[in-house]
Coordinates of C-alpha atoms and ligand atoms in Angstrom, one line a residue:
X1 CA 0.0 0.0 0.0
X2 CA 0.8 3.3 -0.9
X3 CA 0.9 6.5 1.8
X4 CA 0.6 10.1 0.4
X5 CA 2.7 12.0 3.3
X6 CA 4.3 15.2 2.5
X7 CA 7.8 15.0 4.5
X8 CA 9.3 18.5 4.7
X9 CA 13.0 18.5 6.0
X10 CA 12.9 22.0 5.8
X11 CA 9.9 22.4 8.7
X12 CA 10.7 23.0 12.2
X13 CA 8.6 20.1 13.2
X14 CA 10.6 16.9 13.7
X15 CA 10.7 14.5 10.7
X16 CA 9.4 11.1 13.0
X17 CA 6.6 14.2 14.4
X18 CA 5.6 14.6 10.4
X19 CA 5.2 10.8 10.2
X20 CA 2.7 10.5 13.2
X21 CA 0.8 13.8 12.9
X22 CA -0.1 12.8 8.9
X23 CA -0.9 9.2 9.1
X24 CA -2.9 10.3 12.7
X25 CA -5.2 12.3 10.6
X26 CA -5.1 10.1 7.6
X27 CA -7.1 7.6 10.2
X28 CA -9.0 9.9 11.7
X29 CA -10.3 11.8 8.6
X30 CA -11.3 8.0 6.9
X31 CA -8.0 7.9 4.6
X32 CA -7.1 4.9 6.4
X33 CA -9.3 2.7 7.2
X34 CA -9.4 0.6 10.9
X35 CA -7.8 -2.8 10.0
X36 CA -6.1 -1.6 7.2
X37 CA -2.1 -2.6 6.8
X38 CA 0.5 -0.2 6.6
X39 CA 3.7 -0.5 5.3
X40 CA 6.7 -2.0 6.8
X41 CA 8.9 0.7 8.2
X42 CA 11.9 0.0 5.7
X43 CA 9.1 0.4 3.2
X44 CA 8.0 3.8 3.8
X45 CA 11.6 4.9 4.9
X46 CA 12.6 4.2 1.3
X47 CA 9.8 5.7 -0.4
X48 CA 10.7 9.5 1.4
X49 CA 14.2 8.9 2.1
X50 CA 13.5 9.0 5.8
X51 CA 15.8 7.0 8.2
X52 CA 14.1 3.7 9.2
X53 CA 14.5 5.1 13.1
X54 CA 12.4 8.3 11.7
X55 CA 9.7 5.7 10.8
X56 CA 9.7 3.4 13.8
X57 CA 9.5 6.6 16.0
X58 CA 6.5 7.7 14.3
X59 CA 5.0 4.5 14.4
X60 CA 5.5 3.7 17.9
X61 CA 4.0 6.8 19.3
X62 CA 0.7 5.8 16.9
X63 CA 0.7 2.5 18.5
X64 CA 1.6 3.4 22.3
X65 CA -1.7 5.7 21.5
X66 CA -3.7 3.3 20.5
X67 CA -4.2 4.0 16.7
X68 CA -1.9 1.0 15.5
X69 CA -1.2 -2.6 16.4
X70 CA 1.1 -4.8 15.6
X71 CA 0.8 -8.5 14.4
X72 CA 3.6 -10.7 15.2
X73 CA 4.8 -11.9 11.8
X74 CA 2.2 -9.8 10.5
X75 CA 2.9 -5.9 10.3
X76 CA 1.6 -2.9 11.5
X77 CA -2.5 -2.2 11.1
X78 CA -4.5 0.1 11.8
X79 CA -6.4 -0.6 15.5
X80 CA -10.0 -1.1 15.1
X81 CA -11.6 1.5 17.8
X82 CA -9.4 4.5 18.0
X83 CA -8.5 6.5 21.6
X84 CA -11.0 9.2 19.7
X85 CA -14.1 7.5 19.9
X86 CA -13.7 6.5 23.4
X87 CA -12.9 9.2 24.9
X88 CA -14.9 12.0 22.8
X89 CA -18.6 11.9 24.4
X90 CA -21.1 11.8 21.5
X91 CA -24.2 13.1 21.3
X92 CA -26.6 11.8 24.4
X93 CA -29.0 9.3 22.5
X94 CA -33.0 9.8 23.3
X95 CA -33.0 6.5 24.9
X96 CA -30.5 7.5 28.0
X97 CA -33.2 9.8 29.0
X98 CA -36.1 8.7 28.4
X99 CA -35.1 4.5 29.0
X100 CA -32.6 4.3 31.4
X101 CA -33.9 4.6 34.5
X102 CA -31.4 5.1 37.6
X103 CA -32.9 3.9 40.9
X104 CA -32.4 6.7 43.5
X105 CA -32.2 5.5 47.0
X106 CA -34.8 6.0 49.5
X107 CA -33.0 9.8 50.5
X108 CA -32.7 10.6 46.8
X109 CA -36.2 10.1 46.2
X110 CA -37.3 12.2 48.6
X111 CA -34.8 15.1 47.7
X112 CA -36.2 14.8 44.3
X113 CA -40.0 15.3 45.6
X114 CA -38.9 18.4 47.3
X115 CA -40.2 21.2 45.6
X116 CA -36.7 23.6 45.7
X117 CA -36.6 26.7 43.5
X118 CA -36.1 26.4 40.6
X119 CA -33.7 29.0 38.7
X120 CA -34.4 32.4 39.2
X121 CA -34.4 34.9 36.4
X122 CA -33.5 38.3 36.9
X123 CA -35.6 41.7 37.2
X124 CA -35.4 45.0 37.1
X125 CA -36.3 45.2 40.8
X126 CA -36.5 42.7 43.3
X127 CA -37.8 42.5 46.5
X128 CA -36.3 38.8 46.9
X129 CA -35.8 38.3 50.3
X130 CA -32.7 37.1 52.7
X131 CA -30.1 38.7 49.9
X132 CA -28.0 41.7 52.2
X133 CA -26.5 44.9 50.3
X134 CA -23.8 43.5 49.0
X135 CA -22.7 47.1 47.0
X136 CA -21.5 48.5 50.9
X137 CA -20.2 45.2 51.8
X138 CA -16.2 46.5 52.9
X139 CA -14.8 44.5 49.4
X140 CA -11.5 46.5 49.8
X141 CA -10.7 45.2 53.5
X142 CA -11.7 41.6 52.8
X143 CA -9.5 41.6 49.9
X144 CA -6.7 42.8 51.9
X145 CA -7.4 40.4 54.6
X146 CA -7.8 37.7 52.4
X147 CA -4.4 38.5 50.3
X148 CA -2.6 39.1 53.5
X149 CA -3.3 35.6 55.6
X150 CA -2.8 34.0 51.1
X151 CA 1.0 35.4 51.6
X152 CA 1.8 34.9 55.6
X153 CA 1.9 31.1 55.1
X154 CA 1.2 28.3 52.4
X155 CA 0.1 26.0 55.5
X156 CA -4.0 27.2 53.9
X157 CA -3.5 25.0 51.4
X158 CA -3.3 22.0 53.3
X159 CA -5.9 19.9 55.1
X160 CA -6.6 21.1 58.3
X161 CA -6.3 19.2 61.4
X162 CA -9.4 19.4 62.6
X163 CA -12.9 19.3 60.8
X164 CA -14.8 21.7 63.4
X165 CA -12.9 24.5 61.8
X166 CA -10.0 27.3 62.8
X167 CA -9.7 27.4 66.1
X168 CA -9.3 31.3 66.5
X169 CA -12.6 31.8 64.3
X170 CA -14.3 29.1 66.8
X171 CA -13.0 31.4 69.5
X172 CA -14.0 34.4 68.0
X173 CA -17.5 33.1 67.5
X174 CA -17.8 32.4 70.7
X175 CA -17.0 35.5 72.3
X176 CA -18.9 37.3 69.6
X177 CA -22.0 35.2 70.5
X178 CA -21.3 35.2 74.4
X179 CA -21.9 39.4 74.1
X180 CA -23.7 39.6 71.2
X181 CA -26.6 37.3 71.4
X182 CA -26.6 36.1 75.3
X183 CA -25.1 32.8 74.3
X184 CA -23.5 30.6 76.6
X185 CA -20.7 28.1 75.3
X186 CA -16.8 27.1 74.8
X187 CA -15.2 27.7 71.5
X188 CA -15.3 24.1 71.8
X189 CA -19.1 23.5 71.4
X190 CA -18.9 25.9 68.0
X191 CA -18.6 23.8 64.7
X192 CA -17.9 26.1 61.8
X193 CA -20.2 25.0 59.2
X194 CA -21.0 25.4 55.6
X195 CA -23.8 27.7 56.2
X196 CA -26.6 27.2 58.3
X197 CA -28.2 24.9 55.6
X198 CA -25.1 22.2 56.4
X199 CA -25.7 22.6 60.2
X200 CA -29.2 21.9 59.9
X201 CA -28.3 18.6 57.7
X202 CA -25.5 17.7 60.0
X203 CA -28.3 17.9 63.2
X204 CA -30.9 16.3 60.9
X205 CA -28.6 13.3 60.1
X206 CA -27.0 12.8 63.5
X207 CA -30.4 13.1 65.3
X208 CA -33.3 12.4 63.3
X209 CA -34.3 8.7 62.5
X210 CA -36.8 8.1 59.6
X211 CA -40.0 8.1 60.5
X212 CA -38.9 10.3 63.9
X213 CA -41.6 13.8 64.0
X214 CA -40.1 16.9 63.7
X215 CA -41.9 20.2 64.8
X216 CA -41.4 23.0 63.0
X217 CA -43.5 26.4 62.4
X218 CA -46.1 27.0 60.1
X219 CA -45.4 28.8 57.7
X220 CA -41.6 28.6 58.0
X221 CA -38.1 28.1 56.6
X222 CA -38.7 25.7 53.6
X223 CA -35.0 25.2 53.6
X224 CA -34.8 23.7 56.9
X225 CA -38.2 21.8 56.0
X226 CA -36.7 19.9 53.1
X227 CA -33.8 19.0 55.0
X228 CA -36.0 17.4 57.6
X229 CA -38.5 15.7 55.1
X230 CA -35.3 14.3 52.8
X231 CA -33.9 12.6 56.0
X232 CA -37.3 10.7 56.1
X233 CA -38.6 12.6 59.2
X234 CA -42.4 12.9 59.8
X235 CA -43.5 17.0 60.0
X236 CA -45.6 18.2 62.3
X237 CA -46.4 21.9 60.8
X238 CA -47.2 24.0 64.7
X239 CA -49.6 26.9 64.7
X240 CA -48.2 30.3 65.0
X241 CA -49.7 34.1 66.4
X242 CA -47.9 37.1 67.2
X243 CA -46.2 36.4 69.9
X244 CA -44.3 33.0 67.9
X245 CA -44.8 29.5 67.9
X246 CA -47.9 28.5 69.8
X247 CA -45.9 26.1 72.6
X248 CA -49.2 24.5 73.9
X249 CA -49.7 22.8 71.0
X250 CA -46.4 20.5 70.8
X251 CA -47.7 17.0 72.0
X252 CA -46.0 14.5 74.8
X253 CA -46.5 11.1 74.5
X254 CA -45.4 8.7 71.6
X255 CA -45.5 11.3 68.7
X256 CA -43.3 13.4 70.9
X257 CA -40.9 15.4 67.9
X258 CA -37.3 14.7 68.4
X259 CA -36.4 17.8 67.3
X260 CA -38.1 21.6 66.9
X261 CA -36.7 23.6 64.8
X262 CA -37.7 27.6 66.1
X263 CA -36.6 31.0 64.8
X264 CA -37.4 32.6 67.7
X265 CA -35.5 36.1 67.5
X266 CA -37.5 37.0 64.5
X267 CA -39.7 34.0 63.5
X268 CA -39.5 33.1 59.3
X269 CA -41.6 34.5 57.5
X270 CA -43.8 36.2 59.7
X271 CA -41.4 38.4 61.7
X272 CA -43.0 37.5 64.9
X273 CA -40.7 37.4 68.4
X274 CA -41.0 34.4 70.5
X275 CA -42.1 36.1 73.8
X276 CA -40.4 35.4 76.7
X277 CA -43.1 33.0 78.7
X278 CA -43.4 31.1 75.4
X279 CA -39.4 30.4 75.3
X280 CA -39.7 29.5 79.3
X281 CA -42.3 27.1 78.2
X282 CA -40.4 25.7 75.1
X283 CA -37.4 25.3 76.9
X284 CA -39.5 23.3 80.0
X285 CA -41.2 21.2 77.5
X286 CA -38.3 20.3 75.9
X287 CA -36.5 19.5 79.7
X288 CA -39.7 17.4 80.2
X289 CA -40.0 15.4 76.9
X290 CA -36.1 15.1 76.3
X291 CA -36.7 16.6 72.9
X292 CA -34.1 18.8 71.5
X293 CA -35.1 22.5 70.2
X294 CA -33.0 24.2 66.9
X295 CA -32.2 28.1 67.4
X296 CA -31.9 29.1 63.8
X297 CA -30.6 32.6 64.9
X298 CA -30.4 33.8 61.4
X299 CA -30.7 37.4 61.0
X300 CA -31.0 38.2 64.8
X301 CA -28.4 41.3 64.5
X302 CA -30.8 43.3 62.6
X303 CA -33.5 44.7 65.3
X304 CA -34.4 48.4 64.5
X305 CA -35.4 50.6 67.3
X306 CA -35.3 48.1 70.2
X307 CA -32.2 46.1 71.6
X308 CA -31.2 42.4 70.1
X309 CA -32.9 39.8 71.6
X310 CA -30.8 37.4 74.0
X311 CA -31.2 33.9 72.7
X312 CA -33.7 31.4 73.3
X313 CA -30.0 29.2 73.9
X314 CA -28.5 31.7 76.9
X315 CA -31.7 30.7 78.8
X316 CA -31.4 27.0 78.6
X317 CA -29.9 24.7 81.4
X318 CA -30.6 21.0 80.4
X319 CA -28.5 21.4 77.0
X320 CA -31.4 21.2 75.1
X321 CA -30.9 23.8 72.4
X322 CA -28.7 23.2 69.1
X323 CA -28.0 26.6 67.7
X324 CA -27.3 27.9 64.5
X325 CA -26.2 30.8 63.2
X326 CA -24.6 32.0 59.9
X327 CA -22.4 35.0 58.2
X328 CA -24.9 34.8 55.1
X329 CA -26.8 37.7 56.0
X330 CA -24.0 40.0 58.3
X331 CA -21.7 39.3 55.7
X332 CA -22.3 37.9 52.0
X333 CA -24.0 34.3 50.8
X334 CA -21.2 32.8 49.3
X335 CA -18.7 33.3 52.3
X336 CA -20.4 29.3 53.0
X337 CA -19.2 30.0 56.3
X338 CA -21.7 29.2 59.2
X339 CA -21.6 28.1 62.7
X340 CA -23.2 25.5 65.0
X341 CA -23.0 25.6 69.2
X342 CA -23.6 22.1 70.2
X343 CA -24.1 20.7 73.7
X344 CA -20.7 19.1 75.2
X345 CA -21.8 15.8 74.4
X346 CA -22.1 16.4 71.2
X347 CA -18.9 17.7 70.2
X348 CA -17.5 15.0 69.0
X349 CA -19.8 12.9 66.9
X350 CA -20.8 16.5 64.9
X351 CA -16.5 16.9 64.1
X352 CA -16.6 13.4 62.6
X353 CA -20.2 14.1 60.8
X354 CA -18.2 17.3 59.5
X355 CA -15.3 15.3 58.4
X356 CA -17.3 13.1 56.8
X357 CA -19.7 15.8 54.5
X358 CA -17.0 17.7 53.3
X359 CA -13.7 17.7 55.8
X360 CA -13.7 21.1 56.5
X361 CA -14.1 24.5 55.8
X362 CA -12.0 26.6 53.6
X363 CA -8.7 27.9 55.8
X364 CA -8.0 30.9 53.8
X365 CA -11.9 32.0 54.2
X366 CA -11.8 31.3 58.2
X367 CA -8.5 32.8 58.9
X368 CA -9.5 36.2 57.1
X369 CA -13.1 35.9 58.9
X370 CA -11.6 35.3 62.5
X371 CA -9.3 38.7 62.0
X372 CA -12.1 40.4 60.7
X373 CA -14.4 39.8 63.9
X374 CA -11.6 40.1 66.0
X375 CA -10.8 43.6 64.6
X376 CA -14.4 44.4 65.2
X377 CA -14.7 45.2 61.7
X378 CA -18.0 42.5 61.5
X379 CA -19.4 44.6 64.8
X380 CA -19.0 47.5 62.9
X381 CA -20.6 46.2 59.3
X382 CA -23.6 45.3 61.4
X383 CA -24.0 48.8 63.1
X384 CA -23.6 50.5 59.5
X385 CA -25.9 48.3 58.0
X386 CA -28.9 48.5 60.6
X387 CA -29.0 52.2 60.0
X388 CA -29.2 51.7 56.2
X389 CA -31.3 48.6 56.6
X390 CA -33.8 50.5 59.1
X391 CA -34.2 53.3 56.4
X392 CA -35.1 50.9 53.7
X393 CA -37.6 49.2 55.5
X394 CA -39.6 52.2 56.6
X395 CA -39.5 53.4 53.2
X396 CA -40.8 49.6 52.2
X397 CA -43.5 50.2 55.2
X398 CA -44.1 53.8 53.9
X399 CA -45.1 53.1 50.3
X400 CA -46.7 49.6 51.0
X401 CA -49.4 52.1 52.6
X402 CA -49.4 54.7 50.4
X403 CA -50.2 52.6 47.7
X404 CA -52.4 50.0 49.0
X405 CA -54.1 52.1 51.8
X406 CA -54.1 51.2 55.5
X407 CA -55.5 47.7 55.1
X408 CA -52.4 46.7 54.2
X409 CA -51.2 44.4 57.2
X410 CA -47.6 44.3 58.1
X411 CA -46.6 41.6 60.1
X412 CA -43.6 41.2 62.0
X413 CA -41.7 43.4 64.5
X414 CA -39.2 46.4 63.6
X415 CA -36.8 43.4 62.9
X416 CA -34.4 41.3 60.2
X417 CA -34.1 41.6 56.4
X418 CA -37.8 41.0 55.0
X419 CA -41.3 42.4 55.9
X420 CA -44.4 40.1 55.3
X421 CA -47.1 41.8 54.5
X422 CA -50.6 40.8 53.5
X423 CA -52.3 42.9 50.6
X424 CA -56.2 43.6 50.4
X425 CA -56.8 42.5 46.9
X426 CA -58.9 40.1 45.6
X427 CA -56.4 38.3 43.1
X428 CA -54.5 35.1 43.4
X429 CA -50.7 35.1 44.7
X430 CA -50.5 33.7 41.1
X431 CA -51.5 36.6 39.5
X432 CA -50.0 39.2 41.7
X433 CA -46.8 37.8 41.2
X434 CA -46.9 37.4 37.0
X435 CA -48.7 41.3 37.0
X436 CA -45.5 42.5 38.8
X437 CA -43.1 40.4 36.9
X438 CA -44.9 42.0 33.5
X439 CA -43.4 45.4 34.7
X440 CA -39.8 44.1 35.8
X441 CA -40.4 43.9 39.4
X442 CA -39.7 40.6 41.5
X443 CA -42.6 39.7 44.4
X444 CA -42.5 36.2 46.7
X445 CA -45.6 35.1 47.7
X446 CA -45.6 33.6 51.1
X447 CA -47.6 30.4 49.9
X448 CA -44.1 28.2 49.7
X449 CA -43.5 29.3 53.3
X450 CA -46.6 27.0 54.2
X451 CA -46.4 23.5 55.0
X452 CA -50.2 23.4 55.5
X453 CA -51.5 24.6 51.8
X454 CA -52.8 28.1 52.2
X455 CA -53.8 30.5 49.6
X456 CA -52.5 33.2 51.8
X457 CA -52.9 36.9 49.4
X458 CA -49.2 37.2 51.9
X459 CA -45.9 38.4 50.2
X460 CA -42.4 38.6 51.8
X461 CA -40.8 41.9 50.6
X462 CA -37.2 41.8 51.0
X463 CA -35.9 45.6 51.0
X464 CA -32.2 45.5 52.2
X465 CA -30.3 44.9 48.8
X466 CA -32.2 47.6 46.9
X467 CA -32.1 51.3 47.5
X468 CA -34.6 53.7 48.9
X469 CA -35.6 55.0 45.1
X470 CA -36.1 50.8 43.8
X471 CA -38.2 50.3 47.0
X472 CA -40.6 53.2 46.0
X473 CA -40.9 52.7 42.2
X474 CA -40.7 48.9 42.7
X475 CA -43.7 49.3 44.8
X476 CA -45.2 52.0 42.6
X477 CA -44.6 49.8 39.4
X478 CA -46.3 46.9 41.0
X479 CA -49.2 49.3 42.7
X480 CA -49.6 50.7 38.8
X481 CA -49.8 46.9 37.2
X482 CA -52.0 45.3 39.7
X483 CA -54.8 48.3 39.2
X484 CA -54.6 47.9 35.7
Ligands
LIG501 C1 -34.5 31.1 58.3 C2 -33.2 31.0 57.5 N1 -32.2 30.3 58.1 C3 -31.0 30.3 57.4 C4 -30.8 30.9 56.3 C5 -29.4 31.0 55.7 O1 -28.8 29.9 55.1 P1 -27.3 29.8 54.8 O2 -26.5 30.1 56.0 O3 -27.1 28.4 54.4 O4 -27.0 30.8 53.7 C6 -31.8 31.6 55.6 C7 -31.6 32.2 54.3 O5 -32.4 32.6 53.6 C8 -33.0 31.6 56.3 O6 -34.0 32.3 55.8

């Protein structure tokens, strides 16, 4: 057989390089066909006054790749499936979709019932809630922070020692919650987390057996619900009022919950604070039934008018309370970095849960966070950011009633980083929401908030990453579409 190579001596690419690049993509365009024979190597030397090393070079690079074999006694042929079609993914045929079908254990089932969000698309204005102003977030000083801990050392790039997290940031958590937020604990007991989504799944899977009932308030934090409903754990969705969760109605007896899971600074959605005899009576429940009681403290720094509200944890003698608490809203979202105060007991089995979900948090991350709250630059975001945060609300408050009259009803206290607020119209949620999205302005109805299905004519208004002018013509936009 014949080859048509064009050898040039003069090119800068090596002569046995010429040899395998042509006959590569001779094979690969068709030229040569798999199975074919190729000519002996003192052949094809001959025929382009190559050396017969040039050839053999060539050729054993096209065989150590898998393109050509050799036949002992035989010669050299072309292999019959090429390294290309293995390793180049082709098109995904129909039938993987729509025939294979993957069995998802019991878990994955159930994470794929829950109904997450789906993703969101973006809007002119948004009052999407639980997002902080990230615009005054101090970019500048993290940076520094971040690049000054990034040169100090290189031992940030290594796995840590421990899976709780840096031990300074577990200290400084500590003493920021101790005077803070009325918490009582060691660095010890605090378990830097990944968010307070993975402290919720780390207490969900170290506690919660399937079929085990978990309390949890009604409407509330459908992040935390999912997590409890994936693990396999029964719901029982508790009445709430003004004053918080309504403690009379958690049962003793066999469908005692293991867990409840309470926001009691500034309850999720509805804003409401857990009055103080209803956390004396939580907590004594909880002593008498041996269940245990999640703090999701989650936006308690932000209290306008009024001082913070010591934690339903600080009040608690029988280590009953698990409580979580995260730099998502103080800081920024994706810092990932939350924290966990466990009971003594505990310690332990959650640093080997931790190890065992992801290792441990990022070093670099922790060590810039830990100077940062040390330096009481966090202290000093959160002041800024109340005032700011306090502004935009009553400006959210203000035009909530100018447009829609005094029958609006605000729930909530002066408190966190979302209003609820129930309108007086006589549309669907539905329709509310698609008439504000037709002028380029986000709503949330509160309806996903519910366990209990309720057609509730209730939106959560987050108003802390927009300013004062998108509050107003967000709310005038939407005032505008829904009269039309
Ligand atoms: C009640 C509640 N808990 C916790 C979080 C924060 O979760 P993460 O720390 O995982 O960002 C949110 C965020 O929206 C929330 O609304």
């Amino acid at each position: 057989m014949e080859l048509a190579l064009i050898i040039d001596s003069a090119s800068p690419e090596p002569l046995h390089q010429q040899v395998y690049s042509q006959i590569r993509s001779a094979i690969l365009s068709g030229r040569l066909a798999s199975g074919q024979r190729l000519p002996p190597s003192r052949t094809l030397a001959k025929s382009f006054n190559l050396s017969r090393t040039t050839v053999t070079q060539g050729y054993d690079q096209l065989i150590s790749e898998g393109y050509l074999q050799t036949r002992p006694g035989a010669g050299t042929y072309i292999c019959s499936q090429l390294p290309e079609v293995l390793l180049v993914a082709g098109p995904i045929k129909p039938s993987h979709q729509t025939v294979v079908n993957i069995p998802l254990s019991a878990y994955g089932q159930r994470v794929n019932q829950s109904s997450l969000r789906p993703l969101r698309k973006s809007y002119d204005i948004s009052f999407r809630y639980g997002h902080p102003a990230l615009d005054l977030f101090p970019v500048e000083l993290w940076r520094k922070l971040l690049s000054k801990h990034c040169r100090a050392t290189i031992q940030w790039l290594n796995y840590a020692q421990k899976s709780y997290g840096h031990w300074p940031l577990r200290q400084a958590v500590a003493d920021y919650l101790k005077h803070s937020r009325a918490v009582r604990c060691t660095p010890e007991q605090v378990i830097i987390t990944s968010g307070s989504q993975q402290a919720l799944s780390l207490i969900t899977q170290l506690l919660v057996n399937p079929g085990d009932s978990v309390a949890i308030e009604d409407p509330g934090y459908r992040g935390a619900r999912h997590i409890f409903k994936s693990n396999g754990a029964n719901l029982l969705p508790m009445p709430l009022d003004r004053n918080g969760l309504i403690v009379d109605t958690l049962v003793e007896g066999d469908d005692t919950p293991r867990l409840v899971y309470v926001t009691p600074s500034h309850q999720f959605p509805t804003g409401a604070l857990l009055s103080l005899p209803r956390r004396l009576a939580l907590l004594q429940w909880a002593w008498q039934t041996g269940a245990l009681i999640i703090e999701d403290d989650y936006d308690s720094e932000y209290r306008y008018g009024g001082r913070p509200i010591p934690s339903l944890q600080g009040l608690d003698s029988h280590a009953s309370v698990l409580y979580v608490g995260t730099f998502s809203k103080v800081m920024f979202p994706s810092i990932r970095l939350g924290y966990l105060v466990v009971p003594d007991a505990l310690v332990n089995v959650f640093g080997k849960a931790k190890w065992l979900a992801d290792r441990q948090p990022p070093t670099l991350t922790q060590y810039a966070l830990a100077e940062f709250i040390k330096a009481g630059h966090l202290e000093r975001h959160i002041r800024k950011m109340r005032l700011c945060y306090e502004r935009r609300r009553k400006t959210l408050v203000q035009a909530l009633y100018q447009h829609f009259g005094q029958d609006v009803k605000i729930l909530g206290d002066s408190a966190g980083l979302h209003v609820m607020a129930k309108l007086p119209l006589n549309l669907s949620d539905d329709d509310i929401v698609a008439r504000a999205a037709s002028v380029g302005v986000e709503m949330c109805s509160a309806q996903i908030q519910y366990e209990v299905p309720h057609n509730t004519g209730e939106f959560v208004f987050g108003y802390t990453a927009i300013n004062e002018d998108q509050i107003e013509a967000g709310i005038d936009r939407v005032a505008k579409a829904l009269r039309t």
